[in-house]
mmCIF file of C-alpha atoms in Angstrom:
data_model
loop_
_atom_site.group_PDB
_atom_site.id
_atom_site.type_symbol
_atom_site.label_atom_id
_atom_site.label_comp_id
_atom_site.label_asym_id
_atom_site.label_seq_id
_atom_site.Cartn_x
_atom_site.Cartn_y
_atom_site.Cartn_z
ATOM 1 C CA UNK C 1 3.682 -10.960 38.518
ATOM 2 C CA UNK C 2 2.426 -14.339 37.286
ATOM 3 C CA UNK C 3 3.059 -15.742 33.806
ATOM 4 C CA UNK C 4 0.422 -17.531 31.741
ATOM 5 C CA UNK C 5 0.834 -21.270 31.107
ATOM 6 C CA UNK C 6 -0.045 -20.636 27.424
ATOM 7 C CA UNK C 7 2.774 -18.136 27.033
ATOM 8 C CA UNK C 8 4.711 -20.400 24.665
ATOM 9 C CA UNK C 9 1.771 -20.196 22.194
ATOM 10 C CA UNK C 10 2.044 -16.421 22.025
ATOM 11 C CA UNK C 11 5.045 -16.601 19.706
ATOM 12 C CA UNK C 12 2.841 -18.226 17.040
ATOM 13 C CA UNK C 13 0.292 -15.402 16.746
ATOM 14 C CA UNK C 14 0.110 -11.602 16.900
ATOM 15 C CA UNK C 15 -3.142 -12.020 18.882
ATOM 16 C CA UNK C 16 -2.989 -10.833 22.474
ATOM 17 C CA UNK C 17 -3.020 -14.095 24.383
ATOM 18 C CA UNK C 18 -1.222 -15.330 27.480
ATOM 19 C CA UNK C 19 -0.221 -11.839 28.608
ATOM 20 C CA UNK C 20 0.285 -12.793 32.260
ATOM 21 C CA UNK C 21 -1.005 -10.941 35.303
ATOM 22 C CA UNK C 22 0.165 -8.475 37.909
ATOM 23 C CA UNK C 23 -2.314 -9.050 40.726
ATOM 24 C CA UNK C 24 -5.820 -8.605 39.251
ATOM 25 C CA UNK C 25 -4.551 -6.564 36.281
ATOM 26 C CA UNK C 26 -2.438 -6.945 33.167
ATOM 27 C CA UNK C 27 1.322 -6.373 33.423
ATOM 28 C CA UNK C 28 2.415 -2.800 32.669
ATOM 29 C CA UNK C 29 4.250 -3.855 29.486
ATOM 30 C CA UNK C 30 1.088 -5.436 28.050
ATOM 31 C CA UNK C 31 -0.977 -2.344 28.878
ATOM 32 C CA UNK C 32 1.562 -0.064 27.202
ATOM 33 C CA UNK C 33 1.722 -2.290 24.116
ATOM 34 C CA UNK C 34 -2.067 -2.190 23.840
ATOM 35 C CA UNK C 35 -2.072 1.607 24.118
ATOM 36 C CA UNK C 36 0.587 1.835 21.395
ATOM 37 C CA UNK C 37 -1.384 -0.472 19.079
ATOM 38 C CA UNK C 38 -4.517 1.598 19.638
ATOM 39 C CA UNK C 39 -2.611 4.802 18.859
ATOM 40 C CA UNK C 40 -1.247 3.289 15.632
ATOM 41 C CA UNK C 41 -4.775 2.291 14.577
ATOM 42 C CA UNK C 42 -6.066 5.826 15.236
ATOM 43 C CA UNK C 43 -3.147 7.321 13.319
ATOM 44 C CA UNK C 44 -3.893 5.036 10.360
ATOM 45 C CA UNK C 45 -7.531 6.183 10.234
ATOM 46 C CA UNK C 46 -6.520 9.837 10.127
ATOM 47 C CA UNK C 47 -3.443 9.457 7.896
ATOM 48 C CA UNK C 48 -3.388 11.369 4.617
ATOM 49 C CA UNK C 49 -2.277 9.762 1.375
ATOM 50 C CA UNK C 50 1.115 11.077 0.237
ATOM 51 C CA UNK C 51 0.118 11.840 -3.363
ATOM 52 C CA UNK C 52 3.564 12.713 -4.806
ATOM 53 C CA UNK C 53 5.086 9.550 -3.344
ATOM 54 C CA UNK C 54 2.241 7.371 -4.618
ATOM 55 C CA UNK C 55 2.424 8.985 -8.067
ATOM 56 C CA UNK C 56 6.157 8.260 -8.236
ATOM 57 C CA UNK C 57 5.637 4.620 -7.205
ATOM 58 C CA UNK C 58 2.877 4.134 -9.792
ATOM 59 C CA UNK C 59 4.818 5.948 -12.504
ATOM 60 C CA UNK C 60 7.645 3.463 -11.961
ATOM 61 C CA UNK C 61 5.203 0.733 -13.002
ATOM 62 C CA UNK C 62 4.479 2.536 -16.281
ATOM 63 C CA UNK C 63 0.888 3.180 -15.243
ATOM 64 C CA UNK C 64 -0.941 6.503 -15.612
ATOM 65 C CA UNK C 65 -2.795 7.943 -12.601
ATOM 66 C CA UNK C 66 -6.055 9.853 -12.436
ATOM 67 C CA UNK C 67 -6.929 11.422 -9.074
ATOM 68 C CA UNK C 68 -10.531 11.895 -8.010
ATOM 69 C CA UNK C 69 -12.302 12.808 -4.768
ATOM 70 C CA UNK C 70 -15.429 11.462 -3.187
ATOM 71 C CA UNK C 71 -18.244 13.755 -2.113
ATOM 72 C CA UNK C 72 -16.793 13.740 1.422
ATOM 73 C CA UNK C 73 -14.998 17.086 1.510
ATOM 74 C CA UNK C 74 -12.957 16.338 4.665
ATOM 75 C CA UNK C 75 -11.784 13.428 6.778
ATOM 76 C CA UNK C 76 -14.317 14.302 9.441
ATOM 77 C CA UNK C 77 -17.124 14.249 6.870
ATOM 78 C CA UNK C 78 -15.817 10.952 5.521
ATOM 79 C CA UNK C 79 -15.940 9.333 8.956
ATOM 80 C CA UNK C 80 -19.430 10.491 9.952
ATOM 81 C CA UNK C 81 -21.094 10.346 6.493
ATOM 82 C CA UNK C 82 -20.219 6.996 4.855
ATOM 83 C CA UNK C 83 -22.728 7.740 2.084
ATOM 84 C CA UNK C 84 -20.592 10.669 0.867
ATOM 85 C CA UNK C 85 -17.558 8.413 0.510
ATOM 86 C CA UNK C 86 -19.537 6.204 -1.880
ATOM 87 C CA UNK C 87 -20.143 8.898 -4.530
ATOM 88 C CA UNK C 88 -17.830 11.037 -6.626
ATOM 89 C CA UNK C 89 -17.619 14.762 -6.027
ATOM 90 C CA UNK C 90 -19.280 16.595 -8.964
ATOM 91 C CA UNK C 91 -15.948 17.965 -10.264
ATOM 92 C CA UNK C 92 -14.337 14.509 -10.147
ATOM 93 C CA UNK C 93 -17.235 12.954 -12.024
ATOM 94 C CA UNK C 94 -16.765 15.443 -14.850
ATOM 95 C CA UNK C 95 -12.976 15.025 -14.712
ATOM 96 C CA UNK C 96 -13.279 11.284 -15.199
ATOM 97 C CA UNK C 97 -15.833 11.565 -17.969
ATOM 98 C CA UNK C 98 -13.479 13.873 -19.857
ATOM 99 C CA UNK C 99 -10.351 11.730 -19.394
ATOM 100 C CA UNK C 100 -11.581 8.164 -19.754
ATOM 101 C CA UNK C 101 -11.298 6.271 -23.013
ATOM 102 C CA UNK C 102 -13.345 3.383 -24.384
ATOM 103 C CA UNK C 103 -14.592 0.278 -22.553
ATOM 104 C CA UNK C 104 -12.088 -1.806 -20.589
ATOM 105 C CA UNK C 105 -12.160 -5.225 -19.020
ATOM 106 C CA UNK C 106 -10.970 -3.988 -15.620
ATOM 107 C CA UNK C 107 -11.342 -0.638 -13.877
ATOM 108 C CA UNK C 108 -8.312 -0.281 -11.599
ATOM 109 C CA UNK C 109 -9.009 1.798 -8.504
ATOM 110 C CA UNK C 110 -7.120 2.613 -5.315
ATOM 111 C CA UNK C 111 -8.875 4.324 -2.407
ATOM 112 C CA UNK C 112 -7.409 5.462 0.905
ATOM 113 C CA UNK C 113 -10.372 4.037 2.818
ATOM 114 C CA UNK C 114 -9.688 3.735 6.549
ATOM 115 C CA UNK C 115 -5.924 3.313 6.236
ATOM 116 C CA UNK C 116 -3.983 5.462 3.793
ATOM 117 C CA UNK C 117 -0.895 3.836 5.306
ATOM 118 C CA UNK C 118 -2.011 0.470 3.871
ATOM 119 C CA UNK C 119 -2.403 1.924 0.384
ATOM 120 C CA UNK C 120 0.915 3.743 0.558
ATOM 121 C CA UNK C 121 2.732 0.623 1.730
ATOM 122 C CA UNK C 122 1.141 -2.109 -0.368
ATOM 123 C CA UNK C 123 -0.793 -0.835 -3.417
ATOM 124 C CA UNK C 124 2.265 -0.309 -5.692
ATOM 125 C CA UNK C 125 3.663 -3.759 -4.900
ATOM 126 C CA UNK C 126 0.219 -5.335 -5.326
ATOM 127 C CA UNK C 127 -0.109 -3.691 -8.738
ATOM 128 C CA UNK C 128 3.380 -4.894 -9.607
ATOM 129 C CA UNK C 129 2.036 -8.450 -9.303
ATOM 130 C CA UNK C 130 -1.382 -7.826 -10.865
ATOM 131 C CA UNK C 131 -0.383 -5.970 -14.034
ATOM 132 C CA UNK C 132 1.803 -8.735 -15.538
ATOM 133 C CA UNK C 133 -0.925 -11.278 -14.758
ATOM 134 C CA UNK C 134 -3.569 -9.114 -16.450
ATOM 135 C CA UNK C 135 -1.311 -8.800 -19.507
ATOM 136 C CA UNK C 136 -0.878 -12.591 -19.694
ATOM 137 C CA UNK C 137 -4.669 -13.025 -19.597
ATOM 138 C CA UNK C 138 -5.125 -10.400 -22.331
ATOM 139 C CA UNK C 139 -7.326 -8.199 -20.124
ATOM 140 C CA UNK C 140 -7.418 -4.468 -20.834
ATOM 141 C CA UNK C 141 -7.537 -2.082 -17.899
ATOM 142 C CA UNK C 142 -8.012 1.590 -17.129
ATOM 143 C CA UNK C 143 -5.428 4.013 -15.816
ATOM 144 C CA UNK C 144 -5.078 3.742 -12.048
ATOM 145 C CA UNK C 145 -7.847 5.857 -10.572
ATOM 146 C CA UNK C 146 -6.788 7.085 -7.125
ATOM 147 C CA UNK C 147 -9.827 7.994 -5.037
ATOM 148 C CA UNK C 148 -9.385 10.247 -2.015
ATOM 149 C CA UNK C 149 -11.807 9.819 0.906
ATOM 150 C CA UNK C 150 -13.213 6.818 -0.928
ATOM 151 C CA UNK C 151 -15.221 3.815 0.245
ATOM 152 C CA UNK C 152 -15.662 0.474 -1.505
ATOM 153 C CA UNK C 153 -18.919 1.356 -3.251
ATOM 154 C CA UNK C 154 -17.266 4.356 -4.934
ATOM 155 C CA UNK C 155 -15.855 1.765 -7.335
ATOM 156 C CA UNK C 156 -19.358 1.137 -8.670
ATOM 157 C CA UNK C 157 -19.723 4.667 -10.039
ATOM 158 C CA UNK C 158 -16.135 4.719 -11.330
ATOM 159 C CA UNK C 159 -16.462 1.318 -12.959
ATOM 160 C CA UNK C 160 -19.696 2.365 -14.612
ATOM 161 C CA UNK C 161 -18.005 5.469 -16.044
ATOM 162 C CA UNK C 162 -15.102 3.302 -17.261
ATOM 163 C CA UNK C 163 -17.580 0.959 -18.988
ATOM 164 C CA UNK C 164 -15.657 -1.796 -17.234
ATOM 165 C CA UNK C 165 -16.631 -5.453 -17.086
ATOM 166 C CA UNK C 166 -15.294 -5.655 -13.544
ATOM 167 C CA UNK C 167 -13.716 -3.359 -10.951
ATOM 168 C CA UNK C 168 -10.699 -4.134 -8.837
ATOM 169 C CA UNK C 169 -10.822 -1.746 -5.885
ATOM 170 C CA UNK C 170 -7.775 -1.742 -3.605
ATOM 171 C CA UNK C 171 -8.587 0.011 -0.334
ATOM 172 C CA UNK C 172 -7.132 0.503 3.130
ATOM 173 C CA UNK C 173 -9.064 -1.687 5.533
ATOM 174 C CA UNK C 174 -10.337 -0.704 8.967
ATOM 175 C CA UNK C 175 -7.231 -0.960 11.202
ATOM 176 C CA UNK C 176 -7.055 -3.696 13.782
ATOM 177 C CA UNK C 177 -4.956 -3.508 16.923
ATOM 178 C CA UNK C 178 -2.255 -5.617 15.301
ATOM 179 C CA UNK C 179 -2.851 -4.653 11.653
ATOM 180 C CA UNK C 180 -2.991 -0.891 10.937
ATOM 181 C CA UNK C 181 -1.740 -1.422 7.367
ATOM 182 C CA UNK C 182 -4.051 -4.079 5.911
ATOM 183 C CA UNK C 183 -5.019 -3.729 2.221
ATOM 184 C CA UNK C 184 -8.229 -5.223 0.821
ATOM 185 C CA UNK C 185 -9.108 -6.019 -2.818
ATOM 186 C CA UNK C 186 -12.784 -5.854 -3.769
ATOM 187 C CA UNK C 187 -13.967 -7.314 -7.084
ATOM 188 C CA UNK C 188 -17.353 -6.320 -8.537
ATOM 189 C CA UNK C 189 -18.677 -7.690 -11.826
ATOM 190 C CA UNK C 190 -20.622 -5.285 -14.054
ATOM 191 C CA UNK C 191 -20.182 -2.323 -11.687
ATOM 192 C CA UNK C 192 -22.963 0.224 -11.482
ATOM 193 C CA UNK C 193 -24.425 2.503 -8.851
ATOM 194 C CA UNK C 194 -26.658 0.526 -6.526
ATOM 195 C CA UNK C 195 -24.600 -2.645 -6.269
ATOM 196 C CA UNK C 196 -24.613 -4.074 -2.727
ATOM 197 C CA UNK C 197 -21.829 -5.730 -0.767
ATOM 198 C CA UNK C 198 -23.222 -9.229 -1.331
ATOM 199 C CA UNK C 199 -22.365 -8.766 -5.016
ATOM 200 C CA UNK C 200 -18.630 -8.400 -4.367
ATOM 201 C CA UNK C 201 -15.718 -10.711 -3.640
ATOM 202 C CA UNK C 202 -13.058 -9.569 -1.208
ATOM 203 C CA UNK C 203 -9.423 -10.582 -0.783
ATOM 204 C CA UNK C 204 -8.479 -9.277 2.629
ATOM 205 C CA UNK C 205 -5.491 -8.731 4.894
ATOM 206 C CA UNK C 206 -2.838 -8.121 2.234
ATOM 207 C CA UNK C 207 0.229 -7.000 4.210
ATOM 208 C CA UNK C 208 3.421 -8.216 5.770
ATOM 209 C CA UNK C 209 2.360 -10.796 8.324
ATOM 210 C CA UNK C 210 -0.872 -11.355 6.389
ATOM 211 C CA UNK C 211 -1.602 -12.475 2.827
ATOM 212 C CA UNK C 212 1.399 -12.025 0.508
ATOM 213 C CA UNK C 213 1.205 -10.143 -2.803
ATOM 214 C CA UNK C 214 1.876 -13.238 -4.885
ATOM 215 C CA UNK C 215 -0.924 -15.286 -3.349
ATOM 216 C CA UNK C 216 -3.310 -12.303 -3.409
ATOM 217 C CA UNK C 217 -2.598 -11.780 -7.127
ATOM 218 C CA UNK C 218 -3.165 -15.479 -7.808
ATOM 219 C CA UNK C 219 -6.533 -15.371 -6.049
ATOM 220 C CA UNK C 220 -7.530 -12.130 -7.820
ATOM 221 C CA UNK C 221 -6.743 -13.577 -11.256
ATOM 222 C CA UNK C 222 -8.642 -16.780 -10.450
ATOM 223 C CA UNK C 223 -11.687 -14.835 -9.229
ATOM 224 C CA UNK C 224 -11.672 -12.418 -12.186
ATOM 225 C CA UNK C 225 -11.392 -15.287 -14.657
ATOM 226 C CA UNK C 226 -14.343 -17.051 -13.031
ATOM 227 C CA UNK C 227 -16.337 -13.818 -12.692
ATOM 228 C CA UNK C 228 -16.003 -13.008 -16.389
ATOM 229 C CA UNK C 229 -16.902 -16.566 -17.307
ATOM 230 C CA UNK C 230 -19.916 -16.883 -14.984
ATOM 231 C CA UNK C 231 -20.956 -13.198 -15.317
ATOM 232 C CA UNK C 232 -21.159 -12.575 -11.569
ATOM 233 C CA UNK C 233 -19.296 -11.851 -8.354
ATOM 234 C CA UNK C 234 -20.388 -12.041 -4.734
ATOM 235 C CA UNK C 235 -21.933 -14.756 -2.641
ATOM 236 C CA UNK C 236 -22.569 -16.926 -5.711
ATOM 237 C CA UNK C 237 -18.848 -17.005 -6.524
ATOM 238 C CA UNK C 238 -16.831 -18.905 -3.919
ATOM 239 C CA UNK C 239 -13.072 -18.638 -3.817
ATOM 240 C CA UNK C 240 -11.958 -22.164 -4.666
ATOM 241 C CA UNK C 241 -8.463 -21.153 -5.685
ATOM 242 C CA UNK C 242 -6.850 -22.606 -2.554
ATOM 243 C CA UNK C 243 -7.047 -26.074 -4.079
ATOM 244 C CA UNK C 244 -4.828 -24.854 -6.930
ATOM 245 C CA UNK C 245 -2.315 -23.058 -4.722
ATOM 246 C CA UNK C 246 0.954 -24.936 -4.655
ATOM 247 C CA UNK C 247 3.757 -24.065 -2.271
ATOM 248 C CA UNK C 248 5.091 -21.831 -5.038
ATOM 249 C CA UNK C 249 2.086 -19.927 -6.531
ATOM 250 C CA UNK C 250 4.220 -18.374 -9.274
ATOM 251 C CA UNK C 251 4.414 -21.829 -10.856
ATOM 252 C CA UNK C 252 0.708 -21.823 -11.666
ATOM 253 C CA UNK C 253 0.244 -18.200 -12.671
ATOM 254 C CA UNK C 254 -0.695 -18.224 -16.330
#
C-alpha cells in the first residue's frame, strides 16, 4: 500500500483527500469509512423526529410548541413529491389558524427536512441563542411551529398565517458524506405563498465541526435587522456581518 504525499493535510479537513492507494484501488479502511459515511447519510434522510424529546427540549426554553404536518403523508411521498412538502396538510392549516394569535415580527419554524437528526441535535441549542437576542432587539415571535415532512417553502404559508414580518425556518439540510447533521436557517421577509428561493437568505452548516451556534445567531440577528430595515431578503441582501465578527461574537451581540 502506498501513502499519499499530501497525507499531512488530511488532518486539517474532514474532506476525503490523500487517502493512499492499494494497487489501483483505495485502501480497505478508506473504502469502509466511505461506506459508513454513506450509510449515516441515508439513515439521516429516513430518520424520524423524536417528538417527545424535542418537546421536552423546547419546553425547557419556556417556548410553546405547535406541531403541523405538510401535505406529504409519508416519508416516501415527501422524497418523491417535493411540492407536497411545501404546503400544509388541510388539517394542519386549520389547526394553525385556530391557535395563532395576532401579528408577530418573526414566525419561528422548525422542519425535519432531509435530516431530522440535525434538528434533534441542534435546533434547541440554536433557539437557546436566538431567543435572548430577539428579546434584546424587542422582536415579538410566534410559538415554535414544528413542521413534519416539511421543506423550506412551507415557511411561506406558515409565516403568512402568522402575519409575520419575517420567517426564521430551521431545517435539516441534505446530508453530506461528512455532515449528516447539518442545520440550515432560512430567512424570508414578508413570507407568502409563491416566494422563490432567490428571496431568502440562508445560514448553512450549523453543527459541531461547522458553524457554531453563537456565530450563527449573530449572523441571523444581523440579517433580520437589515431585512426589516430594507424590507427585503434574498439576493439583494448580502451577509456583511463577517466584518463585525470579533474573535468573541458575544461581545457585539446587542
